[in-house]
Coordinates of C-alpha atoms in Angstrom, one line a residue:
M185 CA -0.2 -0.1 0.2
A186 CA 2.6 2.7 0.7
T187 CA 4.7 1.9 -3.3
M188 CA 0.6 2.6 -4.0
M189 CA 0.4 5.7 -1.9
L190 CA 4.1 6.5 -2.9
L191 CA 3.8 6.3 -7.3
S192 CA 0.2 7.9 -6.9
L193 CA 1.9 10.9 -5.4
L194 CA 5.1 11.3 -7.5
S195 CA 2.3 11.1 -10.4
L196 CA 0.7 14.2 -8.8
F197 CA 4.6 16.0 -8.3
T198 CA 5.6 15.1 -11.3
G199 CA 2.4 17.2 -13.3
V200 CA 3.9 20.3 -10.7
V201 CA 6.9 20.4 -12.0
L202 CA 5.5 20.1 -15.5
A203 CA 4.1 22.4 -14.8
A204 CA 6.7 25.0 -14.0
T205 CA 7.4 27.6 -16.7
N206 CA 11.3 27.3 -16.3
G207 CA 12.4 24.3 -14.0
T208 CA 15.9 26.3 -13.3
T209 CA 14.2 29.3 -12.3
P210 CA 15.2 30.5 -9.0
M211 CA 12.9 30.9 -5.9
Q212 CA 12.7 30.7 -2.3
I213 CA 15.8 32.2 -2.4
R214 CA 17.0 33.1 1.4
L215 CA 20.3 34.4 3.1
A216 CA 22.3 33.3 6.5
Y217 CA 25.1 34.1 8.3
A218 CA 27.9 31.5 7.9
G219 CA 30.8 31.9 10.5
D220 CA 32.1 35.9 10.4
S221 CA 33.3 36.5 6.6
G222 CA 30.4 34.5 4.8
M223 CA 27.1 34.1 3.9
Y224 CA 24.7 31.3 3.1
V225 CA 22.7 31.6 -0.3
S226 CA 19.8 29.7 -1.3
W227 CA 16.9 29.1 -3.2
N228 CA 14.5 26.1 -4.7
T229 CA 13.8 25.2 -7.7
Y230 CA 12.2 22.7 -9.8
S231 CA 15.0 21.2 -11.1
Q232 CA 18.1 20.1 -10.0
L233 CA 21.1 22.1 -10.3
A234 CA 24.4 20.2 -11.7
Q235 CA 26.2 23.2 -9.8
P236 CA 24.4 25.8 -7.9
T237 CA 25.9 29.0 -9.0
V238 CA 26.0 32.7 -7.3
R239 CA 27.3 35.9 -8.7
Y240 CA 27.9 38.7 -6.6
G241 CA 29.6 42.1 -6.2
K242 CA 29.2 45.3 -4.3
H243 CA 28.5 47.2 -7.6
P244 CA 24.5 46.1 -8.9
A245 CA 26.2 46.5 -12.4
R246 CA 29.4 44.6 -11.4
L247 CA 28.5 41.5 -9.9
T248 CA 32.2 40.0 -11.0
S249 CA 32.5 37.1 -8.0
S250 CA 31.1 33.8 -8.1
A251 CA 30.3 31.0 -5.8
S252 CA 29.9 27.4 -6.7
S253 CA 28.8 24.0 -5.0
N254 CA 27.1 20.5 -5.6
V255 CA 24.7 20.4 -3.2
S256 CA 21.2 20.9 -4.6
V257 CA 19.0 18.2 -2.8
T258 CA 15.9 16.8 -2.7
Y259 CA 13.1 14.3 -0.6
H260 CA 10.6 12.1 -1.5
T261 CA 7.3 14.2 -1.8
S262 CA 9.5 17.4 -2.5
T263 CA 8.2 19.5 -5.3
T264 CA 11.7 21.4 -5.8
F265 CA 15.0 21.1 -5.1
S266 CA 16.8 23.4 -2.4
N267 CA 20.3 24.6 -3.5
H268 CA 22.7 25.6 -0.9
V269 CA 26.0 27.9 -1.9
K270 CA 28.5 29.9 0.5
L271 CA 30.2 32.4 -0.3
E272 CA 33.2 33.5 1.8
G273 CA 35.7 36.2 2.4
L274 CA 33.4 38.8 2.6
E275 CA 34.0 41.7 4.0
P276 CA 32.2 43.0 7.1
A277 CA 29.2 45.6 7.6
T278 CA 29.6 45.7 3.4
T279 CA 26.6 46.1 1.6
Y280 CA 26.8 43.0 -1.6
Y281 CA 25.1 42.8 -4.8
Y282 CA 24.0 39.1 -6.2
Q283 CA 22.6 36.7 -8.4
P284 CA 21.8 32.9 -8.5
E285 CA 22.7 31.5 -11.5
Y286 CA 19.1 31.0 -14.2
S287 CA 17.8 34.0 -12.0
N288 CA 15.1 35.8 -14.8
V289 CA 14.7 39.2 -12.8
S290 CA 17.2 42.2 -14.5
M291 CA 18.3 43.6 -11.1
P292 CA 20.2 41.8 -8.3
L293 CA 19.7 41.4 -4.8
S294 CA 21.1 42.5 -2.2
F295 CA 22.1 41.8 1.6
K296 CA 24.7 43.2 4.3
T297 CA 27.5 41.3 5.9
S298 CA 27.7 40.4 9.3
R299 CA 29.6 43.4 11.2
P300 CA 32.4 41.8 13.5
A301 CA 32.7 41.2 16.5
G302 CA 34.0 44.1 18.6
D303 CA 31.7 46.5 16.5
H304 CA 30.1 47.9 19.5
T305 CA 27.9 50.0 17.0
P306 CA 24.2 50.0 17.8
F307 CA 21.9 47.7 16.1
V308 CA 18.7 46.0 15.8
A309 CA 17.4 42.6 15.7
A310 CA 13.8 40.8 14.9
V311 CA 13.2 37.7 16.4
V312 CA 9.5 35.6 15.5
V313 CA 8.4 32.2 16.7
D314 CA 5.6 30.2 15.9
L315 CA 4.6 31.7 12.3
G316 CA 2.9 30.2 9.9
T317 CA 1.5 30.9 6.2
M318 CA -1.2 33.1 5.8
G319 CA -4.0 33.5 3.2
A320 CA -5.7 30.8 2.0
D321 CA -3.6 28.0 3.6
G322 CA -3.3 29.5 7.3
L323 CA -4.3 32.5 9.4
T324 CA -6.9 34.2 7.2
T325 CA -10.3 36.4 7.9
H326 CA -11.9 33.0 8.8
V327 CA -10.1 29.8 10.5
G328 CA -12.5 26.6 10.3
T329 CA -14.8 24.9 13.4
G330 CA -12.5 25.0 16.6
A331 CA -10.0 27.3 15.5
A332 CA -9.8 31.2 16.5
N333 CA -8.5 34.4 16.2
P334 CA -8.7 34.8 12.3
L335 CA -7.9 38.2 11.3
T336 CA -10.1 41.3 10.9
P337 CA -10.1 42.3 7.3
G338 CA -7.5 44.4 5.8
E339 CA -5.6 43.3 9.6
T340 CA -1.6 43.3 8.6
N341 CA -0.3 40.2 9.8
T342 CA 2.9 39.3 10.8
I343 CA 4.8 38.6 7.7
Q344 CA 3.3 41.5 6.2
S345 CA 4.3 43.7 9.2
L346 CA 8.3 42.1 9.3
Q347 CA 7.9 43.7 5.1
N348 CA 7.2 46.9 6.3
F349 CA 10.2 47.4 8.6
Q350 CA 12.5 45.3 7.1
D351 CA 15.3 48.6 6.6
D352 CA 14.9 49.0 10.6
Y353 CA 16.7 45.1 11.3
E354 CA 19.8 43.5 10.5
F355 CA 18.6 40.5 10.5
L356 CA 15.4 37.9 11.2
M357 CA 15.4 35.2 14.1
H358 CA 12.8 32.3 13.7
D359 CA 12.9 30.5 16.8
G360 CA 11.0 27.7 15.8
D361 CA 7.4 26.5 13.9
I362 CA 7.7 27.3 10.2
A363 CA 5.1 27.3 7.6
Y364 CA 2.6 24.6 10.2
A365 CA 2.2 22.7 7.6
D366 CA 1.6 19.6 9.7
Y367 CA -1.6 21.2 10.5
W368 CA -3.3 20.4 6.9
L369 CA -5.3 17.7 8.5
K370 CA -6.4 19.3 11.2
E371 CA -7.6 22.1 8.8
E372 CA -9.5 20.2 6.8
I373 CA -11.0 18.2 9.2
Q374 CA -12.4 21.6 10.4
G375 CA -13.5 22.4 7.7
F376 CA -11.3 25.5 6.5
L377 CA -9.5 23.3 4.1
P378 CA -11.1 21.0 1.1
N379 CA -11.1 17.5 1.8
T380 CA -8.8 15.4 0.3
T381 CA -7.3 11.9 0.9
V382 CA -5.2 10.7 3.7
E383 CA -2.8 10.1 0.4
E384 CA -3.0 13.2 -1.1
G385 CA -2.1 15.3 2.4
A386 CA 1.2 14.8 1.4
V387 CA 0.7 17.1 -1.6
V388 CA -0.9 19.8 0.4
Y389 CA 1.9 19.9 3.4
E390 CA 4.3 20.7 0.5
R391 CA 1.9 23.1 -0.8
I392 CA 1.8 24.9 2.5
L393 CA 5.6 25.1 3.1
N394 CA 5.5 26.5 -0.2
D395 CA 3.2 29.2 0.2
F396 CA 5.1 30.2 3.2
Y397 CA 9.0 30.2 1.8
D398 CA 7.3 32.1 -1.4
Q399 CA 5.8 34.9 1.6
M400 CA 8.9 35.3 3.1
T401 CA 11.6 35.7 0.5
P402 CA 10.5 39.3 0.2
I403 CA 12.7 39.4 3.8
T404 CA 14.8 36.3 3.3
S405 CA 16.3 37.5 0.0
T406 CA 17.7 40.6 2.0
K407 CA 18.5 40.1 5.6
P408 CA 19.6 36.8 6.9
Y409 CA 16.5 34.3 8.5
M410 CA 18.4 32.5 11.3
V411 CA 15.8 29.6 12.2
G412 CA 15.3 26.9 15.0
P413 CA 13.9 23.7 15.1
G414 CA 10.1 24.0 16.5
N415 CA 7.8 20.7 17.3
H416 CA 5.9 21.7 14.1
E417 CA 8.8 21.2 11.9
A418 CA 9.0 16.8 13.0
N419 CA 6.4 15.4 10.8
C420 CA 3.2 16.0 8.7
D421 CA 0.9 15.6 11.1
N422 CA 2.1 17.4 14.9
G423 CA 2.5 14.1 16.0
G424 CA -1.5 13.2 16.0
T425 CA -4.8 14.6 15.1
T426 CA -8.0 13.5 16.3
D427 CA -10.8 13.6 13.9
K428 CA -13.8 13.1 16.8
V429 CA -16.8 13.6 14.3
H430 CA -15.3 10.0 12.9
N431 CA -13.6 8.6 16.2
I432 CA -10.7 8.8 14.3
S433 CA -6.7 9.0 15.4
Y434 CA -4.2 9.9 12.8
T435 CA -0.4 9.6 14.1
V436 CA 2.8 9.8 12.4
S437 CA 2.3 6.8 10.3
I438 CA 0.4 8.5 7.7
C439 CA 3.7 10.5 7.3
M440 CA 5.4 9.9 3.9
P441 CA 8.7 9.0 3.6
G442 CA 10.2 12.5 3.5
Q443 CA 7.6 14.3 6.1
T444 CA 9.0 13.0 9.1
N445 CA 12.4 13.7 11.3
F446 CA 12.9 16.6 10.1
T447 CA 13.5 16.1 7.0
G448 CA 12.8 19.1 5.2
Y449 CA 13.6 21.7 7.5
R450 CA 17.5 20.1 7.4
N451 CA 17.5 20.3 3.5
H452 CA 15.9 23.4 3.3
F453 CA 17.9 25.7 5.9
R454 CA 22.0 25.6 6.4
M455 CA 22.9 27.7 9.2
P456 CA 26.3 28.2 10.4
A457 CA 27.1 24.7 12.4
A458 CA 30.3 24.1 10.4
E459 CA 31.1 27.0 11.3
S460 CA 30.5 27.4 15.3
G461 CA 31.3 23.4 16.0
G462 CA 27.5 22.7 15.9
L463 CA 25.2 20.5 14.3
E464 CA 22.9 21.0 11.1
N465 CA 20.4 23.7 11.6
F466 CA 19.4 22.4 14.9
W467 CA 22.3 24.3 17.4
Y468 CA 24.8 26.4 16.1
S469 CA 25.8 30.2 17.1
Y470 CA 27.4 33.3 15.1
D471 CA 28.5 37.2 16.5
Y472 CA 27.0 39.8 15.3
G473 CA 28.7 43.1 16.4
M474 CA 28.6 43.4 20.6
A475 CA 26.4 40.4 20.6
H476 CA 27.6 36.3 20.7
F477 CA 23.5 34.7 19.6
I478 CA 23.3 31.0 20.1
Q479 CA 20.4 28.2 18.9
L480 CA 19.7 25.9 20.4
D481 CA 17.5 22.5 20.2
T482 CA 14.8 21.7 22.5
E483 CA 13.7 18.8 20.4
T484 CA 15.3 16.7 20.6
D485 CA 19.2 15.9 21.7
L486 CA 18.9 17.4 25.1
G487 CA 21.2 14.5 26.3
H488 CA 21.6 13.2 29.9
G489 CA 19.0 10.4 30.3
F490 CA 15.8 12.8 29.0
I491 CA 13.8 11.6 25.7
A492 CA 13.3 15.2 24.1
P493 CA 9.6 16.0 23.4
D494 CA 10.0 15.1 20.0
E495 CA 11.9 12.3 20.2
P496 CA 10.5 8.6 19.7
G497 CA 9.1 7.5 23.4
G498 CA 8.9 11.2 24.2
S499 CA 5.6 13.4 25.2
E500 CA 4.9 14.9 21.2
E501 CA 4.5 11.6 19.5
E502 CA 6.6 12.6 17.3
D503 CA 9.4 10.4 16.8
S504 CA 11.9 12.5 15.0
G505 CA 15.7 12.5 16.0
P506 CA 18.0 11.8 17.8
F507 CA 20.4 13.2 15.2
A508 CA 23.6 13.6 17.7
T509 CA 26.1 10.7 17.6
L510 CA 28.0 11.1 21.1
M511 CA 26.3 11.5 24.9
N512 CA 25.5 14.9 26.1
Q513 CA 26.7 16.5 22.9
Q514 CA 24.3 19.3 22.5
T515 CA 25.6 20.8 26.2
D516 CA 28.9 19.7 25.8
W517 CA 28.4 22.3 22.8
L518 CA 27.0 24.5 24.1
A519 CA 29.4 25.1 27.2
A520 CA 32.2 25.3 25.1
D521 CA 30.6 27.7 23.2
L522 CA 29.7 29.5 25.8
A523 CA 33.3 29.3 27.6
A524 CA 34.9 30.8 24.6
V525 CA 33.2 33.5 24.5
D526 CA 35.3 36.9 24.9
R527 CA 32.9 39.3 26.8
T528 CA 34.9 42.4 25.9
K529 CA 34.5 41.6 21.9
T530 CA 30.8 40.6 22.8
P531 CA 29.2 41.2 26.0
W532 CA 25.8 40.4 24.9
I533 CA 25.1 36.2 25.4
I534 CA 21.3 35.9 24.0
V535 CA 20.4 32.2 23.4
A536 CA 17.1 31.2 21.5
G537 CA 15.0 28.1 21.9
H538 CA 12.4 27.1 20.8
R539 CA 10.3 25.6 24.6
P540 CA 10.0 28.0 27.5
W541 CA 10.3 26.6 31.1
Y542 CA 8.4 29.8 32.8
I543 CA 5.4 30.6 31.4
S544 CA 1.8 30.8 33.0
Y545 CA -0.5 28.4 30.9
A546 CA -2.8 25.9 31.9
N547 CA -1.3 22.6 30.3
K548 CA 2.4 23.2 31.5
S549 CA 2.6 19.3 30.6
S550 CA 2.1 20.4 27.2
A551 CA 4.1 23.5 26.9
V552 CA 6.7 23.5 29.5
C553 CA 10.4 21.8 28.7
W554 CA 11.5 21.1 32.3
E555 CA 13.9 18.8 30.8
C556 CA 15.2 21.3 29.1
K557 CA 15.2 23.7 31.9
D558 CA 17.4 21.0 34.0
V559 CA 20.3 20.7 30.8
F560 CA 20.1 24.6 29.7
E561 CA 19.6 26.4 32.6
P562 CA 22.5 25.5 35.0
L563 CA 24.7 27.0 31.8
F564 CA 23.1 29.8 31.2
L565 CA 23.5 31.3 34.7
N566 CA 27.2 30.3 34.9
Y567 CA 28.1 31.7 31.8
S568 CA 26.1 34.7 32.6
V569 CA 24.2 34.2 29.7
D570 CA 21.5 38.0 28.9
L571 CA 18.5 36.8 27.9
V572 CA 16.9 33.7 26.7
L573 CA 14.0 33.5 24.2
S574 CA 11.7 31.3 23.0
G575 CA 7.6 30.8 22.2
H576 CA 5.6 27.3 21.6
V577 CA 3.0 28.9 23.9
H578 CA 1.5 31.4 21.4
A579 CA 1.0 34.5 23.2
Y580 CA 3.6 37.3 24.9
Q581 CA 5.0 37.2 28.4
R582 CA 8.1 39.0 29.5
N583 CA 9.7 37.6 32.6
A584 CA 11.8 39.4 34.8
P585 CA 15.1 37.7 35.4
M586 CA 15.1 34.4 37.1
Y587 CA 17.2 30.9 38.4
N588 CA 15.4 27.4 39.4
D589 CA 12.0 29.6 39.8
Q590 CA 13.6 32.6 41.5
L591 CA 13.7 36.1 40.6
D592 CA 16.7 38.3 40.8
P593 CA 16.5 41.0 43.2
R594 CA 17.7 43.7 40.5
E595 CA 14.9 42.7 37.9
L596 CA 16.3 44.4 35.1
D597 CA 19.1 46.6 37.0
N598 CA 21.9 44.4 36.7
P599 CA 21.0 40.7 37.7
R600 CA 22.6 37.7 38.3
F601 CA 19.9 35.7 36.3
P602 CA 19.1 35.6 32.2
W603 CA 16.1 37.3 31.6
Y604 CA 13.3 35.4 29.5
I605 CA 11.1 36.1 27.3
T606 CA 8.6 34.3 25.4
N607 CA 6.9 35.7 22.7
G608 CA 5.2 33.2 19.9
A609 CA 2.4 35.1 19.0
A610 CA 3.4 35.6 15.6
G611 CA 0.4 33.8 14.3
H612 CA -1.1 30.9 12.0
Y613 CA -4.4 28.8 11.3
D614 CA -4.9 28.2 15.4
G615 CA -4.9 31.5 16.3
L616 CA -3.3 32.5 19.6
D617 CA -3.4 30.8 23.3
V618 CA -4.5 31.6 27.1
L619 CA -3.2 32.4 29.4
T620 CA -3.5 32.1 33.1
T621 CA -5.0 34.6 35.2
P622 CA -3.5 35.5 37.7
Y623 CA -0.2 35.3 36.0
D624 CA 3.1 33.9 38.1
N625 CA 5.0 35.7 40.6
Y626 CA 7.3 36.1 37.7
S627 CA 5.7 38.0 34.8
R628 CA 5.8 41.5 34.4
Y629 CA 3.8 42.0 31.5
A630 CA 1.6 39.5 29.2
Q631 CA -0.9 40.0 25.8
D632 CA -2.8 36.8 24.1
T633 CA -4.6 38.9 22.3
A634 CA -3.3 40.3 19.5
Y635 CA -0.4 38.7 17.2
G636 CA 3.4 40.4 17.0
W637 CA 7.2 40.0 17.0
S638 CA 9.7 41.6 19.0
R639 CA 12.7 43.6 18.1
L640 CA 15.5 43.8 20.1
T641 CA 18.0 46.8 20.1
F642 CA 20.9 47.1 21.2
H643 CA 21.9 50.0 22.1
N644 CA 25.5 49.5 24.0
A645 CA 27.2 47.4 25.7
T646 CA 24.4 47.8 28.6
H647 CA 21.8 48.5 27.4
L648 CA 19.4 46.6 25.5
T649 CA 15.4 46.9 25.0
Q650 CA 13.3 44.4 23.8
D651 CA 9.9 46.0 22.1
F652 CA 6.6 43.5 21.4
V653 CA 5.8 45.2 17.9
A654 CA 2.0 44.4 17.5
S655 CA 1.3 42.7 13.6
A656 CA -1.8 44.7 13.7
N657 CA -0.6 48.9 13.4
G658 CA 3.5 48.4 14.3
S659 CA 2.6 49.9 18.2
V660 CA 4.8 49.2 20.9
L661 CA 2.3 47.1 23.4
D662 CA 5.1 46.4 25.8
S663 CA 8.8 47.9 25.9
A664 CA 11.5 46.9 28.1
T665 CA 15.6 47.7 28.7
L666 CA 18.4 45.7 30.5
Y667 CA 21.5 47.2 31.8
K668 CA 24.2 44.8 32.3
E669 CA 27.3 45.9 33.5
H670 CA 29.3 43.3 31.6
G671 CA 32.1 44.1 34.0
L672 CA 32.2 48.0 32.6
V673 CA 35.2 46.8 31.0
S674 CA 37.2 49.6 29.0
G675 CA 36.1 49.9 25.0
Y676 CA 32.7 49.3 25.1
G677 CA 30.4 51.3 23.8
G678 CA 30.0 54.4 26.7
G679 CA 29.2 51.9 30.2
H680 CA 30.2 53.8 33.4
G681 CA 30.3 52.2 36.2
G682 CA 27.2 54.1 38.2
H683 CA 25.5 55.7 35.5
K684 CA 21.9 55.6 36.2
G685 CA 21.3 56.2 32.4
H686 CA 22.1 55.4 28.5
P687 CA 25.3 57.3 27.9
H688 CA 23.8 58.9 24.4
G689 CA 20.3 59.7 25.7
G690 CA 19.0 56.5 25.1
P691 CA 16.8 54.5 28.0
P692 CA 18.1 54.5 31.9
R693 CA 18.5 51.4 32.9
G694 CA 17.0 48.3 33.9
S695 CA 13.5 50.5 32.8
S696 CA 10.1 49.5 31.5
P697 CA 6.5 50.7 31.4

């Protein structure tokens, strides 16, 4: 039966490929930092490329350099090939123009390379978590039976908002749950999408993925798009979906080869794991100016005897991973990575991981990753991590600095403990989650009625502001500034002991509305 299903699907996919006007035309173009002086350029085509090539240069009319690879990969059920090329030896903080081969547009695209570690020029980064396809296959002005929080007519969604503001930030972090293609069956059961057979569901899954990547291209083709793994990347059916009307429970067993074990996620992206000693797109790090960024995997490979949520036997029933070849590989890497940070160059350490462990949410058994807390939190404290970002719960909650359920008495005024912010309110078909009230004692601001994203402003070596930006109108619904002395090393961007405010007229330390 599985063979017949695969043949049927291949026939459907072949029709899609043959319908393409040009199988080599680049689409779904995306960028990612590749070490201190590199950039990954990735794009998809309907046909496999023998040697994916990118032309680039510092003037739009003179793309005099080129880079190639032999990486043009696909998987069962995918309608496209993912092509990846690494550009190396780039100058820091420099605008480059580029074109993947076979581009059908006359004007090249452009990107700006990373600021080198030690450059304390202020900058802004954007952060989203739990962002899905918008429109007919995802979040739109109506939902099916059982879903909630549709957009109002004409409302600006999060992808549109990120595009509207893209001149204001340097790069975009997406900390897991990308596209929500695994919602296809839930959307059909709820009457949002037309019913198809389970065998044809793989086509819908791939269509939703392609919709999302197409929608993101205006952003990801000009801004590095740094992604992390979430549970919705694991397989085609979110670990199980129940049709209550017909009393049918579906599991990962319905997924076709290629739509399990994070396969699409692993093929589609290239993150700087090789450059930072990490693992594929699961965990890695990179520097940007005065900050060191770390992406962690809360879904698999926690080590230390724990079964991670998405692993076989895990709480999410995703049946995915593990991917490491060594015991405790992720936390050993994290400890070494943190130990190697030069805080005189990159005083700020920002960590992203999909699942939270401090959140005011009723269903804590599915929302909170206690095992993640056990393996990661001691390292965060030992190496003075400044900010921990998460999502998974589809709401926004800014917490006090915390360690082991204890509040830092200094709050945002030079705390010893890491600052925790959960923002999974970017938006997808299923809407927002309702936080429980009264909020936990560590909550400092919570929002579960508006879609939005986070804006991180690094003012200097001592001041960092996080804003929750409402996608609908661009207003700032919450803002708070963290003050950290970071040793007040000579050469930092203006920090001085005992100074209560930003040395260049910015926000006061430890401030919030």
